[in-house]
């Protein structure tokens, strides 16, 4: 089972990295960029039958810092997504 | 009785020697080095230091991997028993990731690594780490970090301030830290995390000695206890 964990900063937490990327895009002449938030994507190959609870616990204990970050778990069908 | 201190070396620690030198210079006894993979700490410790550096290459988040290394279970147990624990720079990041201190250390707001000596204000001169300073005293301590931007939600910040748990504050904006917080204490007052490096400010030859009082407080407090 392929699993993608999307980790993003919580709304309201200032994202210095996102702001720098935003400025850089504007500096390159791209218009219409209203906000940029930089997150992290973690791809994992998991044994079939891994429970949602186990994935949640991995996120809460290590993969995301719940003080500043949210996470979203995406399970991919076998045929999709190359890891 | 000799001051029994230990310091933890993680893969990527680079201020562990500075910490050891500072502890020995102030207490007169060489501290014990503990490796990240050790499961136990030496017995009857008076002090535990988590040094600065880039443990585990700052993979995932600064301090995130170190917070789950085997030795940290023993450090947590010791902290809960009341053993003084000092985390400096990466050590502070490890303490927040381990849940021993609230909040998180994010990327500096200016995106740059900051390496200079900064003025701090001692906000609480009554803790076991800060009793050697005067309340409101201004001291100069070096910082050297990329991820020192302290974040916690408003409720947590209000609680920290209300309980006197902000130990040090930057006198001027340094890295974007909320309320210019440079160092905080846990609820019991025996765990201090701070981004500035007191262990780098104990010799006149190295630009100042304002860090000495922190170690003297910890050593003296235990001697007098």
PDB file of C-alpha atoms in Angstrom:
ATOM      1  CA  UNK A   1       0.000   0.000   0.000  1.00  0.00           C
ATOM      2  CA  UNK A   2       1.353   3.384  -0.951  1.00  0.00           C
ATOM      3  CA  UNK A   3       0.644   6.195   1.452  1.00  0.00           C
ATOM      4  CA  UNK A   4       1.321   9.874   1.091  1.00  0.00           C
ATOM      5  CA  UNK A   5       1.458  12.077   4.164  1.00  0.00           C
ATOM      6  CA  UNK A   6       0.937  15.738   3.408  1.00  0.00           C
ATOM      7  CA  UNK A   7       2.302  17.917   6.214  1.00  0.00           C
ATOM      8  CA  UNK A   8       1.409  21.592   6.161  1.00  0.00           C
ATOM      9  CA  UNK A   9       1.728  24.498   8.551  1.00  0.00           C
ATOM     10  CA  UNK A  10      -1.423  25.249  10.504  1.00  0.00           C
ATOM     11  CA  UNK A  11      -3.404  28.270   9.377  1.00  0.00           C
ATOM     12  CA  UNK A  12      -2.218  31.303  11.285  1.00  0.00           C
ATOM     13  CA  UNK A  13       1.332  30.031  11.729  1.00  0.00           C
ATOM     14  CA  UNK A  14       3.653  32.391   9.913  1.00  0.00           C
ATOM     15  CA  UNK A  15       5.516  30.612   7.118  1.00  0.00           C
ATOM     16  CA  UNK A  16       8.829  32.407   6.472  1.00  0.00           C
ATOM     17  CA  UNK A  17       9.714  29.920   3.764  1.00  0.00           C
ATOM     18  CA  UNK A  18       6.421  30.380   1.958  1.00  0.00           C
ATOM     19  CA  UNK A  19       6.832  34.120   2.127  1.00  0.00           C
ATOM     20  CA  UNK A  20      10.321  33.957   0.631  1.00  0.00           C
ATOM     21  CA  UNK A  21       9.066  31.732  -2.195  1.00  0.00           C
ATOM     22  CA  UNK A  22       6.179  34.138  -2.749  1.00  0.00           C
ATOM     23  CA  UNK A  23       8.584  37.052  -3.097  1.00  0.00           C
ATOM     24  CA  UNK A  24      10.824  35.040  -5.405  1.00  0.00           C
ATOM     25  CA  UNK A  25       7.895  34.206  -7.694  1.00  0.00           C
ATOM     26  CA  UNK A  26       6.952  37.856  -7.845  1.00  0.00           C
ATOM     27  CA  UNK A  27      10.576  38.712  -8.539  1.00  0.00           C
ATOM     28  CA  UNK A  28      10.459  36.373 -11.525  1.00  0.00           C
ATOM     29  CA  UNK A  29       7.529  38.367 -12.866  1.00  0.00           C
ATOM     30  CA  UNK A  30       4.731  35.910 -12.107  1.00  0.00           C
ATOM     31  CA  UNK A  31       1.568  37.758 -11.240  1.00  0.00           C
ATOM     32  CA  UNK A  32      -1.525  36.586  -9.426  1.00  0.00           C
ATOM     33  CA  UNK A  33       0.288  34.744  -6.621  1.00  0.00           C
ATOM     34  CA  UNK A  34      -1.775  35.610  -3.565  1.00  0.00           C
ATOM     35  CA  UNK A  35      -0.249  33.368  -0.935  1.00  0.00           C
ATOM     36  CA  UNK A  36       2.344  30.589  -0.700  1.00  0.00           C
ATOM     37  CA  UNK A  37       2.636  27.969   2.023  1.00  0.00           C
ATOM     38  CA  UNK A  38       5.447  25.429   1.903  1.00  0.00           C
ATOM     39  CA  UNK A  39       4.782  21.988   3.326  1.00  0.00           C
ATOM     40  CA  UNK A  40       6.309  18.540   3.227  1.00  0.00           C
ATOM     41  CA  UNK A  41       5.335  15.394   1.386  1.00  0.00           C
ATOM     42  CA  UNK A  42       6.274  12.024   2.830  1.00  0.00           C
ATOM     43  CA  UNK A  43       5.708   8.926   0.690  1.00  0.00           C
ATOM     44  CA  UNK A  44       5.672   5.551   2.350  1.00  0.00           C
ATOM     45  CA  UNK A  45       5.314   1.971   1.232  1.00  0.00           C
ATOM     46  CA  UNK A  46       3.209   0.236   3.874  1.00  0.00           C
ATOM     47  CA  UNK A  47       2.272  -3.364   4.491  1.00  0.00           C
ATOM     48  CA  UNK A  48      -1.269  -4.167   3.391  1.00  0.00           C
ATOM     49  CA  UNK A  49      -3.721  -3.881   6.215  1.00  0.00           C
ATOM     50  CA  UNK A  50      -1.875  -1.169   8.135  1.00  0.00           C
ATOM     51  CA  UNK A  51      -4.574   0.482  10.192  1.00  0.00           C
ATOM     52  CA  UNK A  52      -5.598   4.097   9.936  1.00  0.00           C
ATOM     53  CA  UNK A  53      -4.948   4.382  13.652  1.00  0.00           C
ATOM     54  CA  UNK A  54      -1.332   3.315  13.165  1.00  0.00           C
ATOM     55  CA  UNK A  55      -0.860   5.874  10.383  1.00  0.00           C
ATOM     56  CA  UNK A  56      -2.421   8.560  12.553  1.00  0.00           C
ATOM     57  CA  UNK A  57      -0.102   7.700  15.402  1.00  0.00           C
ATOM     58  CA  UNK A  58       2.961   7.877  13.135  1.00  0.00           C
ATOM     59  CA  UNK A  59       1.906  11.344  12.058  1.00  0.00           C
ATOM     60  CA  UNK A  60       1.209  12.590  15.551  1.00  0.00           C
ATOM     61  CA  UNK A  61       4.323  11.087  17.141  1.00  0.00           C
ATOM     62  CA  UNK A  62       6.913  11.920  14.530  1.00  0.00           C
ATOM     63  CA  UNK A  63       5.977  12.937  10.999  1.00  0.00           C
ATOM     64  CA  UNK A  64       4.152  16.137  11.958  1.00  0.00           C
ATOM     65  CA  UNK A  65       4.708  18.504  14.863  1.00  0.00           C
ATOM     66  CA  UNK A  66       1.186  19.069  16.098  1.00  0.00           C
ATOM     67  CA  UNK A  67       2.130  22.401  17.663  1.00  0.00           C
ATOM     68  CA  UNK A  68       2.621  24.001  14.262  1.00  0.00           C
ATOM     69  CA  UNK A  69       1.578  21.489  11.613  1.00  0.00           C
ATOM     70  CA  UNK A  70      -1.444  19.633  10.274  1.00  0.00           C
ATOM     71  CA  UNK A  71      -1.264  16.419   8.302  1.00  0.00           C
ATOM     72  CA  UNK A  72      -3.417  14.664   5.743  1.00  0.00           C
ATOM     73  CA  UNK A  73      -3.139  10.967   4.924  1.00  0.00           C
ATOM     74  CA  UNK A  74      -3.676   9.904   1.337  1.00  0.00           C
ATOM     75  CA  UNK A  75      -3.793   6.218   0.434  1.00  0.00           C
ATOM     76  CA  UNK A  76      -3.034   5.427  -3.172  1.00  0.00           C
ATOM     77  CA  UNK A  77      -4.382   2.520  -5.190  1.00  0.00           C
ATOM     78  CA  UNK A  78      -1.646   0.081  -6.184  1.00  0.00           C
ATOM     79  CA  UNK A  79      -1.562   1.128  -9.825  1.00  0.00           C
ATOM     80  CA  UNK A  80      -1.114   4.820  -9.129  1.00  0.00           C
ATOM     81  CA  UNK A  81       1.872   6.790  -7.991  1.00  0.00           C
ATOM     82  CA  UNK A  82       5.481   5.854  -8.467  1.00  0.00           C
ATOM     83  CA  UNK A  83       7.602   5.749  -5.384  1.00  0.00           C
TER      84      UNK A  83
ATOM     85  CA  UNK B   1      30.267  16.536  47.131  1.00  0.00           C
ATOM     86  CA  UNK B   2      31.296  16.628  43.491  1.00  0.00           C
ATOM     87  CA  UNK B   3      28.820  18.000  40.986  1.00  0.00           C
ATOM     88  CA  UNK B   4      27.653  15.081  38.855  1.00  0.00           C
ATOM     89  CA  UNK B   5      26.645  16.319  35.442  1.00  0.00           C
ATOM     90  CA  UNK B   6      26.074  14.463  32.189  1.00  0.00           C
ATOM     91  CA  UNK B   7      25.850  15.761  28.655  1.00  0.00           C
ATOM     92  CA  UNK B   8      24.334  13.914  25.721  1.00  0.00           C
ATOM     93  CA  UNK B   9      26.118  13.573  22.402  1.00  0.00           C
ATOM     94  CA  UNK B  10      23.788  12.946  19.467  1.00  0.00           C
ATOM     95  CA  UNK B  11      25.080  12.241  15.965  1.00  0.00           C
ATOM     96  CA  UNK B  12      25.552  15.780  14.701  1.00  0.00           C
ATOM     97  CA  UNK B  13      25.985  17.474  18.073  1.00  0.00           C
ATOM     98  CA  UNK B  14      28.764  20.036  17.766  1.00  0.00           C
ATOM     99  CA  UNK B  15      28.607  22.036  20.989  1.00  0.00           C
ATOM    100  CA  UNK B  16      28.933  19.040  23.292  1.00  0.00           C
ATOM    101  CA  UNK B  17      32.597  19.732  23.965  1.00  0.00           C
ATOM    102  CA  UNK B  18      31.915  23.424  24.674  1.00  0.00           C
ATOM    103  CA  UNK B  19      29.218  22.352  27.109  1.00  0.00           C
ATOM    104  CA  UNK B  20      31.556  19.887  28.823  1.00  0.00           C
ATOM    105  CA  UNK B  21      34.306  22.511  29.104  1.00  0.00           C
ATOM    106  CA  UNK B  22      31.878  25.034  30.592  1.00  0.00           C
ATOM    107  CA  UNK B  23      30.487  22.553  33.109  1.00  0.00           C
ATOM    108  CA  UNK B  24      33.959  21.527  34.227  1.00  0.00           C
ATOM    109  CA  UNK B  25      35.219  25.115  34.384  1.00  0.00           C
ATOM    110  CA  UNK B  26      32.384  26.158  36.669  1.00  0.00           C
ATOM    111  CA  UNK B  27      31.827  23.037  38.774  1.00  0.00           C
ATOM    112  CA  UNK B  28      35.388  21.746  38.945  1.00  0.00           C
ATOM    113  CA  UNK B  29      34.281  18.265  37.932  1.00  0.00           C
ATOM    114  CA  UNK B  30      34.334  16.853  34.421  1.00  0.00           C
ATOM    115  CA  UNK B  31      30.828  15.894  33.276  1.00  0.00           C
ATOM    116  CA  UNK B  32      30.021  12.417  32.000  1.00  0.00           C
ATOM    117  CA  UNK B  33      29.464  11.956  28.279  1.00  0.00           C
ATOM    118  CA  UNK B  34      26.361   9.969  27.382  1.00  0.00           C
ATOM    119  CA  UNK B  35      25.696   8.654  23.891  1.00  0.00           C
ATOM    120  CA  UNK B  36      22.318   9.068  22.170  1.00  0.00           C
ATOM    121  CA  UNK B  37      21.936   5.300  21.856  1.00  0.00           C
ATOM    122  CA  UNK B  38      22.424   4.634  25.561  1.00  0.00           C
ATOM    123  CA  UNK B  39      19.291   3.494  27.322  1.00  0.00           C
ATOM    124  CA  UNK B  40      20.288   4.717  30.764  1.00  0.00           C
ATOM    125  CA  UNK B  41      21.851   7.759  32.362  1.00  0.00           C
ATOM    126  CA  UNK B  42      24.467   7.506  35.099  1.00  0.00           C
ATOM    127  CA  UNK B  43      22.919   7.357  38.566  1.00  0.00           C
ATOM    128  CA  UNK B  44      22.524  10.276  40.986  1.00  0.00           C
ATOM    129  CA  UNK B  45      22.926  13.038  38.427  1.00  0.00           C
ATOM    130  CA  UNK B  46      22.804  16.672  39.513  1.00  0.00           C
ATOM    131  CA  UNK B  47      22.484  18.077  36.004  1.00  0.00           C
ATOM    132  CA  UNK B  48      21.856  17.000  32.410  1.00  0.00           C
ATOM    133  CA  UNK B  49      22.806  19.084  29.375  1.00  0.00           C
ATOM    134  CA  UNK B  50      21.545  18.680  25.821  1.00  0.00           C
ATOM    135  CA  UNK B  51      24.036  20.545  23.638  1.00  0.00           C
ATOM    136  CA  UNK B  52      23.732  22.486  20.420  1.00  0.00           C
ATOM    137  CA  UNK B  53      24.397  21.151  16.962  1.00  0.00           C
ATOM    138  CA  UNK B  54      22.498  19.512  14.153  1.00  0.00           C
ATOM    139  CA  UNK B  55      21.411  16.204  15.591  1.00  0.00           C
ATOM    140  CA  UNK B  56      20.566  13.676  12.886  1.00  0.00           C
ATOM    141  CA  UNK B  57      21.278  16.351  10.293  1.00  0.00           C
ATOM    142  CA  UNK B  58      18.112  18.226  11.282  1.00  0.00           C
ATOM    143  CA  UNK B  59      16.229  15.608   9.254  1.00  0.00           C
ATOM    144  CA  UNK B  60      12.441  16.013   9.245  1.00  0.00           C
ATOM    145  CA  UNK B  61      12.551  18.906  11.756  1.00  0.00           C
ATOM    146  CA  UNK B  62      15.340  20.179  13.993  1.00  0.00           C
ATOM    147  CA  UNK B  63      15.465  17.951  17.039  1.00  0.00           C
ATOM    148  CA  UNK B  64      12.681  15.630  15.862  1.00  0.00           C
ATOM    149  CA  UNK B  65      14.776  12.501  15.495  1.00  0.00           C
ATOM    150  CA  UNK B  66      16.892  13.104  18.595  1.00  0.00           C
ATOM    151  CA  UNK B  67      13.729  13.538  20.665  1.00  0.00           C
ATOM    152  CA  UNK B  68      12.954   9.866  20.020  1.00  0.00           C
ATOM    153  CA  UNK B  69      16.454   8.474  20.522  1.00  0.00           C
ATOM    154  CA  UNK B  70      16.869   5.877  23.299  1.00  0.00           C
ATOM    155  CA  UNK B  71      18.580   8.216  25.778  1.00  0.00           C
ATOM    156  CA  UNK B  72      15.695  10.678  25.700  1.00  0.00           C
ATOM    157  CA  UNK B  73      13.424   8.258  27.526  1.00  0.00           C
ATOM    158  CA  UNK B  74      15.883   8.343  30.426  1.00  0.00           C
ATOM    159  CA  UNK B  75      16.214  12.131  30.151  1.00  0.00           C
ATOM    160  CA  UNK B  76      12.413  12.474  30.331  1.00  0.00           C
ATOM    161  CA  UNK B  77      12.249  10.245  33.403  1.00  0.00           C
ATOM    162  CA  UNK B  78      15.028  12.244  35.074  1.00  0.00           C
ATOM    163  CA  UNK B  79      13.336  15.545  34.211  1.00  0.00           C
ATOM    164  CA  UNK B  80      10.084  14.318  35.734  1.00  0.00           C
ATOM    165  CA  UNK B  81      11.995  13.335  38.889  1.00  0.00           C
ATOM    166  CA  UNK B  82      13.250  16.930  39.110  1.00  0.00           C
ATOM    167  CA  UNK B  83      16.806  16.602  37.811  1.00  0.00           C
ATOM    168  CA  UNK B  84      17.818  19.936  36.238  1.00  0.00           C
ATOM    169  CA  UNK B  85      17.947  19.691  32.432  1.00  0.00           C
ATOM    170  CA  UNK B  86      19.439  22.415  30.253  1.00  0.00           C
ATOM    171  CA  UNK B  87      18.891  22.342  26.489  1.00  0.00           C
ATOM    172  CA  UNK B  88      20.807  24.861  24.423  1.00  0.00           C
ATOM    173  CA  UNK B  89      20.014  25.612  20.785  1.00  0.00           C
ATOM    174  CA  UNK B  90      19.503  22.172  19.224  1.00  0.00           C
ATOM    175  CA  UNK B  91      19.040  20.969  22.806  1.00  0.00           C
ATOM    176  CA  UNK B  92      16.095  23.391  23.143  1.00  0.00           C
ATOM    177  CA  UNK B  93      14.678  22.070  19.870  1.00  0.00           C
ATOM    178  CA  UNK B  94      15.006  18.508  21.188  1.00  0.00           C
ATOM    179  CA  UNK B  95      13.222  19.443  24.443  1.00  0.00           C
ATOM    180  CA  UNK B  96      10.242  20.915  22.568  1.00  0.00           C
ATOM    181  CA  UNK B  97      10.066  17.966  20.175  1.00  0.00           C
ATOM    182  CA  UNK B  98      10.213  15.603  23.152  1.00  0.00           C
ATOM    183  CA  UNK B  99       7.321  17.411  24.788  1.00  0.00           C
ATOM    184  CA  UNK B 100       9.345  18.491  27.827  1.00  0.00           C
ATOM    185  CA  UNK B 101       8.801  22.137  26.898  1.00  0.00           C
ATOM    186  CA  UNK B 102       5.821  23.662  25.069  1.00  0.00           C
ATOM    187  CA  UNK B 103       5.942  25.278  21.634  1.00  0.00           C
ATOM    188  CA  UNK B 104       8.199  24.763  18.642  1.00  0.00           C
ATOM    189  CA  UNK B 105      11.285  26.313  17.073  1.00  0.00           C
ATOM    190  CA  UNK B 106      10.619  27.301  13.475  1.00  0.00           C
ATOM    191  CA  UNK B 107      12.822  28.627  10.678  1.00  0.00           C
ATOM    192  CA  UNK B 108      14.114  32.147  11.454  1.00  0.00           C
ATOM    193  CA  UNK B 109      11.737  34.712  10.064  1.00  0.00           C
ATOM    194  CA  UNK B 110      14.432  36.239   7.842  1.00  0.00           C
ATOM    195  CA  UNK B 111      15.330  32.777   6.467  1.00  0.00           C
ATOM    196  CA  UNK B 112      18.985  33.325   7.352  1.00  0.00           C
ATOM    197  CA  UNK B 113      21.305  31.587   9.778  1.00  0.00           C
ATOM    198  CA  UNK B 114      21.988  34.080  12.579  1.00  0.00           C
ATOM    199  CA  UNK B 115      25.427  33.964  14.195  1.00  0.00           C
ATOM    200  CA  UNK B 116      26.201  36.879  16.486  1.00  0.00           C
ATOM    201  CA  UNK B 117      26.185  37.982  20.093  1.00  0.00           C
ATOM    202  CA  UNK B 118      22.802  39.338  21.135  1.00  0.00           C
ATOM    203  CA  UNK B 119      21.526  41.260  24.155  1.00  0.00           C
ATOM    204  CA  UNK B 120      19.107  39.315  26.332  1.00  0.00           C
ATOM    205  CA  UNK B 121      16.983  40.391  29.258  1.00  0.00           C
ATOM    206  CA  UNK B 122      16.764  38.062  32.255  1.00  0.00           C
ATOM    207  CA  UNK B 123      13.013  37.831  32.767  1.00  0.00           C
ATOM    208  CA  UNK B 124      13.056  35.423  35.678  1.00  0.00           C
ATOM    209  CA  UNK B 125      16.022  35.567  38.041  1.00  0.00           C
ATOM    210  CA  UNK B 126      14.551  33.108  40.497  1.00  0.00           C
ATOM    211  CA  UNK B 127      14.955  29.798  38.715  1.00  0.00           C
ATOM    212  CA  UNK B 128      17.694  27.373  39.593  1.00  0.00           C
ATOM    213  CA  UNK B 129      19.400  28.325  36.312  1.00  0.00           C
ATOM    214  CA  UNK B 130      19.069  32.083  36.632  1.00  0.00           C
ATOM    215  CA  UNK B 131      19.339  32.879  40.348  1.00  0.00           C
ATOM    216  CA  UNK B 132      22.813  34.283  39.746  1.00  0.00           C
ATOM    217  CA  UNK B 133      21.422  37.094  37.596  1.00  0.00           C
ATOM    218  CA  UNK B 134      19.453  40.151  38.632  1.00  0.00           C
ATOM    219  CA  UNK B 135      15.838  40.451  37.581  1.00  0.00           C
ATOM    220  CA  UNK B 136      15.764  42.490  34.377  1.00  0.00           C
ATOM    221  CA  UNK B 137      19.547  42.289  33.951  1.00  0.00           C
ATOM    222  CA  UNK B 138      20.796  42.688  30.427  1.00  0.00           C
ATOM    223  CA  UNK B 139      23.360  40.113  29.344  1.00  0.00           C
ATOM    224  CA  UNK B 140      25.143  39.372  26.092  1.00  0.00           C
ATOM    225  CA  UNK B 141      25.189  35.782  24.846  1.00  0.00           C
ATOM    226  CA  UNK B 142      25.994  34.420  21.360  1.00  0.00           C
ATOM    227  CA  UNK B 143      23.341  32.860  19.165  1.00  0.00           C
ATOM    228  CA  UNK B 144      24.056  30.604  16.182  1.00  0.00           C
ATOM    229  CA  UNK B 145      20.969  29.068  14.647  1.00  0.00           C
ATOM    230  CA  UNK B 146      18.705  28.749  11.643  1.00  0.00           C
ATOM    231  CA  UNK B 147      15.643  27.450  13.464  1.00  0.00           C
ATOM    232  CA  UNK B 148      15.260  29.609  16.546  1.00  0.00           C
ATOM    233  CA  UNK B 149      11.949  31.281  15.828  1.00  0.00           C
ATOM    234  CA  UNK B 150       9.927  30.331  18.899  1.00  0.00           C
ATOM    235  CA  UNK B 151       6.266  29.640  18.278  1.00  0.00           C
ATOM    236  CA  UNK B 152       3.451  28.797  20.649  1.00  0.00           C
ATOM    237  CA  UNK B 153      -0.227  29.714  20.559  1.00  0.00           C
ATOM    238  CA  UNK B 154      -1.446  32.766  22.491  1.00  0.00           C
ATOM    239  CA  UNK B 155      -2.891  30.736  25.346  1.00  0.00           C
ATOM    240  CA  UNK B 156       0.443  28.967  25.856  1.00  0.00           C
ATOM    241  CA  UNK B 157       2.382  32.230  25.637  1.00  0.00           C
ATOM    242  CA  UNK B 158       0.070  33.863  28.179  1.00  0.00           C
ATOM    243  CA  UNK B 159       0.511  30.920  30.509  1.00  0.00           C
ATOM    244  CA  UNK B 160       4.310  31.013  30.148  1.00  0.00           C
ATOM    245  CA  UNK B 161       4.375  34.724  30.903  1.00  0.00           C
ATOM    246  CA  UNK B 162       1.882  34.474  33.750  1.00  0.00           C
ATOM    247  CA  UNK B 163       3.822  31.693  35.438  1.00  0.00           C
ATOM    248  CA  UNK B 164       7.186  33.417  35.097  1.00  0.00           C
ATOM    249  CA  UNK B 165       8.405  30.745  32.732  1.00  0.00           C
ATOM    250  CA  UNK B 166       9.985  33.083  30.207  1.00  0.00           C
ATOM    251  CA  UNK B 167      13.567  32.947  31.458  1.00  0.00           C
ATOM    252  CA  UNK B 168      15.218  35.082  28.775  1.00  0.00           C
ATOM    253  CA  UNK B 169      13.934  37.455  26.154  1.00  0.00           C
ATOM    254  CA  UNK B 170      15.798  39.023  23.214  1.00  0.00           C
ATOM    255  CA  UNK B 171      16.118  42.719  23.925  1.00  0.00           C
ATOM    256  CA  UNK B 172      15.673  43.388  20.233  1.00  0.00           C
ATOM    257  CA  UNK B 173      14.038  41.305  17.546  1.00  0.00           C
ATOM    258  CA  UNK B 174      16.365  38.468  16.647  1.00  0.00           C
ATOM    259  CA  UNK B 175      14.730  35.644  14.733  1.00  0.00           C
ATOM    260  CA  UNK B 176      10.998  36.334  14.728  1.00  0.00           C
ATOM    261  CA  UNK B 177      10.304  34.530  18.006  1.00  0.00           C
ATOM    262  CA  UNK B 178       6.880  35.281  19.375  1.00  0.00           C
ATOM    263  CA  UNK B 179       7.153  37.895  22.127  1.00  0.00           C
ATOM    264  CA  UNK B 180      10.939  37.801  21.559  1.00  0.00           C
ATOM    265  CA  UNK B 181      11.230  34.686  23.707  1.00  0.00           C
ATOM    266  CA  UNK B 182      14.769  33.305  23.883  1.00  0.00           C
ATOM    267  CA  UNK B 183      14.444  30.754  26.676  1.00  0.00           C
ATOM    268  CA  UNK B 184      11.668  29.094  28.669  1.00  0.00           C
ATOM    269  CA  UNK B 185      11.243  26.933  31.744  1.00  0.00           C
ATOM    270  CA  UNK B 186       8.978  23.960  32.298  1.00  0.00           C
ATOM    271  CA  UNK B 187       6.224  24.122  34.849  1.00  0.00           C
ATOM    272  CA  UNK B 188       8.359  22.690  37.653  1.00  0.00           C
ATOM    273  CA  UNK B 189      11.243  25.029  36.805  1.00  0.00           C
ATOM    274  CA  UNK B 190      13.854  22.278  36.449  1.00  0.00           C
ATOM    275  CA  UNK B 191      13.993  22.232  32.631  1.00  0.00           C
ATOM    276  CA  UNK B 192      15.356  25.222  30.724  1.00  0.00           C
ATOM    277  CA  UNK B 193      15.521  25.479  26.942  1.00  0.00           C
ATOM    278  CA  UNK B 194      17.220  28.429  25.291  1.00  0.00           C
ATOM    279  CA  UNK B 195      18.518  29.265  21.839  1.00  0.00           C
ATOM    280  CA  UNK B 196      21.499  31.433  22.947  1.00  0.00           C
ATOM    281  CA  UNK B 197      24.689  29.634  23.993  1.00  0.00           C
ATOM    282  CA  UNK B 198      25.697  30.380  27.612  1.00  0.00           C
ATOM    283  CA  UNK B 199      28.473  27.785  27.334  1.00  0.00           C
ATOM    284  CA  UNK B 200      30.137  30.007  24.743  1.00  0.00           C
ATOM    285  CA  UNK B 201      30.223  32.948  27.133  1.00  0.00           C
ATOM    286  CA  UNK B 202      32.354  31.794  30.039  1.00  0.00           C
ATOM    287  CA  UNK B 203      35.803  33.118  29.062  1.00  0.00           C
ATOM    288  CA  UNK B 204      36.877  36.723  28.601  1.00  0.00           C
ATOM    289  CA  UNK B 205      39.004  35.596  25.677  1.00  0.00           C
ATOM    290  CA  UNK B 206      35.844  34.470  23.894  1.00  0.00           C
ATOM    291  CA  UNK B 207      34.048  37.772  24.050  1.00  0.00           C
ATOM    292  CA  UNK B 208      32.323  37.751  27.398  1.00  0.00           C
ATOM    293  CA  UNK B 209      31.454  35.860  30.538  1.00  0.00           C
ATOM    294  CA  UNK B 210      27.739  36.504  30.888  1.00  0.00           C
ATOM    295  CA  UNK B 211      27.016  32.798  30.591  1.00  0.00           C
ATOM    296  CA  UNK B 212      28.937  31.898  33.750  1.00  0.00           C
ATOM    297  CA  UNK B 213      26.163  32.913  36.129  1.00  0.00           C
ATOM    298  CA  UNK B 214      23.838  30.353  34.589  1.00  0.00           C
ATOM    299  CA  UNK B 215      26.169  27.462  35.368  1.00  0.00           C
ATOM    300  CA  UNK B 216      27.144  28.988  38.712  1.00  0.00           C
ATOM    301  CA  UNK B 217      23.451  29.195  39.618  1.00  0.00           C
ATOM    302  CA  UNK B 218      22.894  25.545  38.787  1.00  0.00           C
ATOM    303  CA  UNK B 219      26.033  24.369  40.578  1.00  0.00           C
ATOM    304  CA  UNK B 220      25.628  26.711  43.547  1.00  0.00           C
ATOM    305  CA  UNK B 221      21.949  25.988  43.982  1.00  0.00           C
ATOM    306  CA  UNK B 222      22.642  22.307  44.330  1.00  0.00           C
ATOM    307  CA  UNK B 223      25.572  22.836  46.640  1.00  0.00           C
ATOM    308  CA  UNK B 224      23.390  24.939  48.925  1.00  0.00           C
ATOM    309  CA  UNK B 225      20.390  22.643  48.687  1.00  0.00           C
TER     310      UNK B 225
END
